[in-house]
mmCIF file of C-alpha atoms and ligand atoms in Angstrom:
data_model
loop_
_atom_site.group_PDB
_atom_site.id
_atom_site.type_symbol
_atom_site.label_atom_id
_atom_site.label_comp_id
_atom_site.label_asym_id
_atom_site.label_seq_id
_atom_site.Cartn_x
_atom_site.Cartn_y
_atom_site.Cartn_z
ATOM 1 C CA UNK A 1 0.000 0.000 0.000
ATOM 2 C CA UNK A 2 1.146 3.508 -0.773
ATOM 3 C CA UNK A 3 1.210 5.782 2.288
ATOM 4 C CA UNK A 4 0.421 9.200 0.933
ATOM 5 C CA UNK A 5 -0.874 12.576 2.038
ATOM 6 C CA UNK A 6 -0.176 16.243 1.585
ATOM 7 C CA UNK A 7 0.769 19.383 3.393
ATOM 8 C CA UNK A 8 -2.142 20.588 5.561
ATOM 9 C CA UNK A 9 -2.882 23.722 7.554
ATOM 10 C CA UNK A 10 -2.459 23.192 11.285
ATOM 11 C CA UNK A 11 -4.787 26.072 12.162
ATOM 12 C CA UNK A 12 -7.768 23.915 13.146
ATOM 13 C CA UNK A 13 -5.718 21.426 15.128
ATOM 14 C CA UNK A 14 -4.556 17.855 14.845
ATOM 15 C CA UNK A 15 -7.860 15.933 15.043
ATOM 16 C CA UNK A 16 -9.060 18.139 12.226
ATOM 17 C CA UNK A 17 -5.971 17.360 10.129
ATOM 18 C CA UNK A 18 -6.507 13.646 10.683
ATOM 19 C CA UNK A 19 -10.095 13.882 9.457
ATOM 20 C CA UNK A 20 -9.214 16.113 6.516
ATOM 21 C CA UNK A 21 -6.495 13.621 5.558
ATOM 22 C CA UNK A 22 -8.980 10.737 5.612
ATOM 23 C CA UNK A 23 -11.485 12.745 3.569
ATOM 24 C CA UNK A 24 -9.001 13.067 0.686
ATOM 25 C CA UNK A 25 -7.811 9.460 0.824
ATOM 26 C CA UNK A 26 -4.626 10.232 2.766
ATOM 27 C CA UNK A 27 -3.106 8.311 5.654
ATOM 28 C CA UNK A 28 -0.341 10.772 6.504
ATOM 29 C CA UNK A 29 0.238 14.530 6.207
ATOM 30 C CA UNK A 30 2.737 17.287 6.840
ATOM 31 C CA UNK A 31 2.250 20.484 8.826
ATOM 32 C CA UNK A 32 4.311 23.510 9.819
ATOM 33 C CA UNK A 33 5.219 23.545 13.506
ATOM 34 C CA UNK A 34 4.701 27.324 13.457
ATOM 35 C CA UNK A 35 4.395 30.092 10.895
ATOM 36 C CA UNK A 36 6.766 29.084 8.045
ATOM 37 C CA UNK A 37 8.449 32.502 8.368
ATOM 38 C CA UNK A 38 9.203 31.720 12.027
ATOM 39 C CA UNK A 39 7.810 33.311 15.146
ATOM 40 C CA UNK A 40 6.120 32.000 18.220
ATOM 41 C CA UNK A 41 4.354 28.644 18.070
ATOM 42 C CA UNK A 42 0.724 28.328 19.081
ATOM 43 C CA UNK A 43 0.032 26.688 22.435
ATOM 44 C CA UNK A 44 -0.614 23.007 21.904
ATOM 45 C CA UNK A 45 -3.989 21.565 22.808
ATOM 46 C CA UNK A 46 -3.006 18.304 24.507
ATOM 47 C CA UNK A 47 -6.538 16.899 24.350
ATOM 48 C CA UNK A 48 -6.714 17.538 20.629
ATOM 49 C CA UNK A 49 -3.332 15.857 20.119
ATOM 50 C CA UNK A 50 -4.321 12.845 22.222
ATOM 51 C CA UNK A 51 -7.495 12.541 20.130
ATOM 52 C CA UNK A 52 -5.391 12.683 16.963
ATOM 53 C CA UNK A 53 -2.978 10.012 18.250
ATOM 54 C CA UNK A 54 -5.905 7.703 18.911
ATOM 55 C CA UNK A 55 -7.497 8.459 15.533
ATOM 56 C CA UNK A 56 -4.184 7.810 13.731
ATOM 57 C CA UNK A 57 -3.730 4.471 15.491
ATOM 58 C CA UNK A 58 -7.287 3.301 14.723
ATOM 59 C CA UNK A 59 -6.996 4.389 11.085
ATOM 60 C CA UNK A 60 -3.502 2.944 10.572
ATOM 61 C CA UNK A 61 -1.903 6.245 9.710
ATOM 62 C CA UNK A 62 1.708 6.240 8.571
ATOM 63 C CA UNK A 63 4.101 8.522 10.467
ATOM 64 C CA UNK A 64 3.408 12.225 9.911
ATOM 65 C CA UNK A 65 5.962 14.897 9.107
ATOM 66 C CA UNK A 66 6.387 18.161 10.979
ATOM 67 C CA UNK A 67 8.164 20.824 8.927
ATOM 68 C CA UNK A 68 10.401 23.399 10.591
ATOM 69 C CA UNK A 69 10.002 27.069 9.595
ATOM 70 C CA UNK A 70 11.987 28.154 6.532
ATOM 71 C CA UNK A 71 13.735 30.820 8.590
ATOM 72 C CA UNK A 72 15.466 28.199 10.746
ATOM 73 C CA UNK A 73 19.095 28.514 9.617
ATOM 74 C CA UNK A 74 21.688 26.748 11.778
ATOM 75 C CA UNK A 75 24.558 27.982 9.558
ATOM 76 C CA UNK A 76 23.758 31.666 9.261
ATOM 77 C CA UNK A 77 26.641 34.114 9.693
ATOM 78 C CA UNK A 78 24.445 36.014 12.152
ATOM 79 C CA UNK A 79 24.703 34.647 15.721
ATOM 80 C CA UNK A 80 21.160 35.848 16.505
ATOM 81 C CA UNK A 81 19.778 33.826 13.588
ATOM 82 C CA UNK A 82 21.701 30.763 14.810
ATOM 83 C CA UNK A 83 20.357 31.277 18.351
ATOM 84 C CA UNK A 84 16.833 31.537 16.945
ATOM 85 C CA UNK A 85 17.373 28.258 15.056
ATOM 86 C CA UNK A 86 18.491 26.534 18.249
ATOM 87 C CA UNK A 87 15.580 27.926 20.252
ATOM 88 C CA UNK A 88 12.959 26.926 17.658
ATOM 89 C CA UNK A 89 14.496 23.487 17.029
ATOM 90 C CA UNK A 90 14.744 22.683 20.754
ATOM 91 C CA UNK A 91 11.201 23.862 21.448
ATOM 92 C CA UNK A 92 9.750 22.025 18.419
ATOM 93 C CA UNK A 93 11.441 18.744 19.401
ATOM 94 C CA UNK A 94 10.087 19.063 22.920
ATOM 95 C CA UNK A 95 6.585 19.633 21.547
ATOM 96 C CA UNK A 96 6.934 16.733 19.101
ATOM 97 C CA UNK A 97 7.071 14.299 22.001
ATOM 98 C CA UNK A 98 3.315 14.831 22.371
ATOM 99 C CA UNK A 99 3.147 13.208 18.908
ATOM 100 C CA UNK A 100 5.618 10.398 19.531
ATOM 101 C CA UNK A 101 7.432 8.415 16.821
ATOM 102 C CA UNK A 102 6.902 10.847 13.992
ATOM 103 C CA UNK A 103 9.294 12.934 11.890
ATOM 104 C CA UNK A 104 10.638 16.478 12.137
ATOM 105 C CA UNK A 105 11.925 17.725 8.784
ATOM 106 C CA UNK A 106 14.165 20.771 8.348
ATOM 107 C CA UNK A 107 16.124 22.496 5.604
ATOM 108 C CA UNK A 108 19.766 22.003 6.624
ATOM 109 C CA UNK A 109 20.516 25.684 6.090
ATOM 110 C CA UNK A 110 22.175 28.303 3.909
ATOM 111 C CA UNK A 111 25.842 29.090 4.531
ATOM 112 C CA UNK A 112 25.423 32.631 3.123
ATOM 113 C CA UNK A 113 28.905 32.732 1.610
ATOM 114 C CA UNK A 114 30.842 31.163 4.490
ATOM 115 C CA UNK A 115 31.341 28.012 2.415
ATOM 116 C CA UNK A 116 29.645 24.642 2.444
ATOM 117 C CA UNK A 117 32.242 23.042 4.756
ATOM 118 C CA UNK A 118 31.729 25.657 7.438
ATOM 119 C CA UNK A 119 27.967 25.294 6.979
ATOM 120 C CA UNK A 120 28.142 21.548 7.543
ATOM 121 C CA UNK A 121 30.183 22.009 10.735
ATOM 122 C CA UNK A 122 27.640 24.493 12.137
ATOM 123 C CA UNK A 123 24.647 22.303 11.259
ATOM 124 C CA UNK A 124 26.141 19.225 12.953
ATOM 125 C CA UNK A 125 27.193 21.346 15.937
ATOM 126 C CA UNK A 126 23.571 22.389 16.455
ATOM 127 C CA UNK A 127 22.359 18.797 16.121
ATOM 128 C CA UNK A 128 24.991 17.722 18.643
ATOM 129 C CA UNK A 129 23.666 20.267 21.132
ATOM 130 C CA UNK A 130 19.967 19.481 20.827
ATOM 131 C CA UNK A 131 19.382 15.817 19.912
ATOM 132 C CA UNK A 132 18.546 13.682 22.936
ATOM 133 C CA UNK A 133 18.847 9.919 23.240
ATOM 134 C CA UNK A 134 15.410 9.724 24.858
ATOM 135 C CA UNK A 135 13.524 11.531 22.067
ATOM 136 C CA UNK A 136 11.206 9.387 19.924
ATOM 137 C CA UNK A 137 11.242 11.819 16.999
ATOM 138 C CA UNK A 138 13.557 11.157 14.079
ATOM 139 C CA UNK A 139 14.896 14.409 12.601
ATOM 140 C CA UNK A 140 14.995 14.519 8.808
ATOM 141 C CA UNK A 141 17.437 16.491 6.692
ATOM 142 C CA UNK A 142 15.633 17.549 3.517
ATOM 143 C CA UNK A 143 17.425 17.195 0.175
ATOM 144 C CA UNK A 144 17.659 20.709 -1.273
ATOM 145 C CA UNK A 145 17.714 22.190 -4.786
ATOM 146 C CA UNK A 146 20.909 24.148 -4.126
ATOM 147 C CA UNK A 147 19.427 27.593 -4.714
ATOM 148 C CA UNK A 148 21.535 30.420 -3.312
ATOM 149 C CA UNK A 149 23.957 28.982 -0.755
ATOM 150 C CA UNK A 150 21.777 26.087 0.399
ATOM 151 C CA UNK A 151 23.573 23.173 2.025
ATOM 152 C CA UNK A 152 22.217 19.703 1.291
ATOM 153 C CA UNK A 153 21.781 19.634 -2.483
ATOM 154 C CA UNK A 154 24.484 16.944 -2.764
ATOM 155 C CA UNK A 155 24.106 13.568 -1.077
ATOM 156 C CA UNK A 156 27.725 13.946 0.097
ATOM 157 C CA UNK A 157 26.802 17.033 2.148
ATOM 158 C CA UNK A 158 23.954 15.264 3.930
ATOM 159 C CA UNK A 159 26.201 12.249 4.575
ATOM 160 C CA UNK A 160 28.803 14.521 6.151
ATOM 161 C CA UNK A 161 26.262 16.184 8.456
ATOM 162 C CA UNK A 162 25.121 12.721 9.552
ATOM 163 C CA UNK A 163 28.700 11.507 10.047
ATOM 164 C CA UNK A 164 29.531 14.567 12.190
ATOM 165 C CA UNK A 165 26.491 14.087 14.443
ATOM 166 C CA UNK A 166 27.013 11.880 17.507
ATOM 167 C CA UNK A 167 23.410 10.799 18.024
ATOM 168 C CA UNK A 168 22.848 10.135 14.355
ATOM 169 C CA UNK A 169 20.526 7.228 15.017
ATOM 170 C CA UNK A 170 18.021 10.088 15.473
ATOM 171 C CA UNK A 171 18.720 11.375 11.924
ATOM 172 C CA UNK A 172 17.216 10.458 8.590
ATOM 173 C CA UNK A 173 16.664 12.029 5.180
ATOM 174 C CA UNK A 174 13.519 13.322 3.487
ATOM 175 C CA UNK A 175 13.940 13.186 -0.285
ATOM 176 C CA UNK A 176 12.138 15.942 -2.194
ATOM 177 C CA UNK A 177 11.727 14.884 -5.850
ATOM 178 C CA UNK A 178 11.512 18.479 -7.122
ATOM 179 C CA UNK A 179 14.612 19.480 -5.189
ATOM 180 C CA UNK A 180 16.849 16.559 -6.213
ATOM 181 C CA UNK A 181 15.823 16.975 -9.849
ATOM 182 C CA UNK A 182 16.689 20.675 -9.701
ATOM 183 C CA UNK A 183 19.926 19.716 -7.930
ATOM 184 C CA UNK A 184 20.896 17.584 -10.932
ATOM 185 C CA UNK A 185 19.854 14.048 -9.961
ATOM 186 C CA UNK A 186 18.129 12.628 -13.018
ATOM 187 C CA UNK A 187 15.198 10.678 -11.594
ATOM 188 C CA UNK A 188 13.580 10.738 -15.045
ATOM 189 C CA UNK A 189 16.244 8.889 -17.057
ATOM 190 C CA UNK A 190 18.413 7.328 -14.357
ATOM 191 C CA UNK A 191 16.208 6.448 -11.383
ATOM 192 C CA UNK A 192 18.115 3.280 -10.468
ATOM 193 C CA UNK A 193 21.393 5.157 -10.717
ATOM 194 C CA UNK A 194 20.180 7.914 -8.378
ATOM 195 C CA UNK A 195 19.036 5.413 -5.741
ATOM 196 C CA UNK A 196 22.294 3.455 -6.094
ATOM 197 C CA UNK A 197 24.192 6.677 -5.477
ATOM 198 C CA UNK A 198 21.978 7.573 -2.503
ATOM 199 C CA UNK A 199 22.623 4.135 -1.046
ATOM 200 C CA UNK A 200 26.378 4.310 -1.583
ATOM 201 C CA UNK A 201 26.787 7.805 -0.120
ATOM 202 C CA UNK A 202 24.070 8.082 2.561
ATOM 203 C CA UNK A 203 22.563 4.591 2.837
ATOM 204 C CA UNK A 204 18.956 3.805 1.906
ATOM 205 C CA UNK A 205 18.282 2.873 5.549
ATOM 206 C CA UNK A 206 18.415 6.651 6.262
ATOM 207 C CA UNK A 207 15.640 7.430 3.777
ATOM 208 C CA UNK A 208 12.505 7.986 5.885
ATOM 209 C CA UNK A 209 10.080 10.180 3.913
ATOM 210 C CA UNK A 210 9.390 11.552 0.442
ATOM 211 C CA UNK A 211 8.206 14.973 -0.711
ATOM 212 C CA UNK A 212 6.490 14.110 -3.984
ATOM 213 C CA UNK A 213 6.487 17.118 -6.293
ATOM 214 C CA UNK A 214 6.891 17.812 -9.969
ATOM 215 C CA UNK A 215 9.353 20.562 -10.942
ATOM 216 C CA UNK A 216 8.732 23.656 -13.072
ATOM 217 C CA UNK A 217 12.498 24.084 -13.455
ATOM 218 C CA UNK A 218 14.844 21.814 -15.434
ATOM 219 C CA UNK A 219 17.335 19.212 -14.255
ATOM 220 C CA UNK A 220 20.314 20.870 -12.572
ATOM 221 C CA UNK A 221 18.727 24.349 -12.602
ATOM 222 C CA UNK A 222 19.126 24.763 -8.812
ATOM 223 C CA UNK A 223 15.757 26.508 -8.789
ATOM 224 C CA UNK A 224 13.001 25.426 -6.402
ATOM 225 C CA UNK A 225 9.608 25.698 -8.104
ATOM 226 C CA UNK A 226 7.116 22.940 -7.325
ATOM 227 C CA UNK A 227 4.587 21.866 -9.951
ATOM 228 C CA UNK A 228 1.488 19.700 -9.826
ATOM 229 C CA UNK A 229 2.048 16.022 -10.641
ATOM 230 C CA UNK A 230 2.341 15.778 -14.439
ATOM 231 C CA UNK A 231 2.555 19.549 -14.947
ATOM 232 C CA UNK A 232 6.307 19.840 -14.595
ATOM 233 C CA UNK A 233 9.515 18.602 -16.188
ATOM 234 C CA UNK A 234 9.725 15.383 -14.165
ATOM 235 C CA UNK A 235 6.354 14.251 -15.427
ATOM 236 C CA UNK A 236 3.643 11.885 -14.351
ATOM 237 C CA UNK A 237 5.253 8.683 -15.627
ATOM 238 C CA UNK A 238 8.576 9.337 -13.929
ATOM 239 C CA UNK A 239 6.870 10.171 -10.619
ATOM 240 C CA UNK A 240 4.788 6.991 -10.816
ATOM 241 C CA UNK A 241 7.944 4.974 -11.526
ATOM 242 C CA UNK A 242 9.601 6.706 -8.587
ATOM 243 C CA UNK A 243 6.758 5.847 -6.192
ATOM 244 C CA UNK A 244 6.852 2.204 -7.265
ATOM 245 C CA UNK A 245 10.609 1.812 -6.748
ATOM 246 C CA UNK A 246 11.764 -0.748 -4.191
ATOM 247 C CA UNK A 247 13.960 1.915 -2.514
ATOM 248 C CA UNK A 248 10.953 3.913 -1.277
ATOM 249 C CA UNK A 249 8.691 1.032 -0.295
ATOM 250 C CA UNK A 250 6.555 1.762 2.805
ATOM 251 C CA UNK A 251 7.763 5.352 3.216
ATOM 252 C CA UNK A 252 5.285 8.195 3.832
ATOM 253 C CA UNK A 253 4.821 10.314 0.687
ATOM 254 C CA UNK A 254 3.877 13.974 1.134
ATOM 255 C CA UNK A 255 2.585 16.089 -1.744
ATOM 256 C CA UNK A 256 3.775 19.708 -1.642
ATOM 257 C CA UNK A 257 2.252 20.559 -4.987
ATOM 258 C CA UNK A 258 0.438 23.882 -5.547
ATOM 259 C CA UNK A 259 -3.069 22.552 -4.839
ATOM 260 C CA UNK A 260 -6.201 22.999 -2.798
ATOM 261 C CA UNK A 261 -7.739 19.937 -1.138
ATOM 262 C CA UNK A 262 -9.597 18.741 -4.249
ATOM 263 C CA UNK A 263 -6.376 18.873 -6.265
ATOM 264 C CA UNK A 264 -4.556 16.892 -3.575
ATOM 265 C CA UNK A 265 -7.376 14.331 -3.513
ATOM 266 C CA UNK A 266 -7.026 13.859 -7.280
ATOM 267 C CA UNK A 267 -3.236 13.430 -7.045
ATOM 268 C CA UNK A 268 -3.574 10.929 -4.190
ATOM 269 C CA UNK A 269 -6.080 8.978 -6.260
ATOM 270 C CA UNK A 270 -3.788 9.069 -9.284
ATOM 271 C CA UNK A 271 -0.784 7.809 -7.325
ATOM 272 C CA UNK A 272 -2.774 5.073 -5.603
ATOM 273 C CA UNK A 273 -4.320 3.875 -8.873
ATOM 274 C CA UNK A 274 -0.863 3.569 -10.354
ATOM 275 C CA UNK A 275 0.702 1.815 -7.371
ATOM 276 C CA UNK A 276 1.426 -1.867 -7.869
HETATM 277 FE FE1 LIG B 1 10.829 21.754 2.731
HETATM 278 FE FE1 LIG B 2 9.998 19.681 0.270
HETATM 279 ZN ZN1 LIG B 3 10.762 23.217 -2.393
#
């Protein structure tokens, strides 16, 4: 069975997201832990979360994915920005324990001209300060398109962050199809080759979740523009082949395509119909 869902608004709470997910044929979803531009997180309603946890268990939901705000940058050259990243990350991980055994996905960061090596050191340093052996959440590094000075558009960079992190049994990778395509990994013509490379450099055992998106921008463009499934340069067939690959079996798939709920429902239906 394909575990698939989409990004949902957290504004009406977790029980609501569970029900909305079911109503569009989803059994997982992604949400922002707070405003994507950063800022203070809403107080959590523990009753609502407990109700969601029960609903998810009864309905056999796959793990869900929390997404950190885009402004979280552990390798900024500004110490205040790095402090903010640490504060948000620490607080989010604490809150995630109310939703145990799920994923927390973040963009590794932008080195803003300091160089990718320095960026990697700062990202692992933050992870070394905040990961705890008792946490149930697995933190996911998202594969990036490489726009601007983004770290994490090469598998080697993610592997190095993981290698430099002591508690790396708490780390995994979320593969975004739009981002890796824009980063230059040809999942259209060389899908097996890309997974072989992922396995050799990072290890497929680290792959925990998928962001399933088409891409408006071409292979290797390093531009991050998501498209609806079949309306971009990856294309419907390639995305269906991707979802059916042995390397991603049983992983939660999250659509981050530019859609409203009805559009997501149609894409979920399409992917399920074409899942063998
Ligand atoms: Fe993301
Ligand atoms: Fe993504
Ligand atoms: Zn993106």
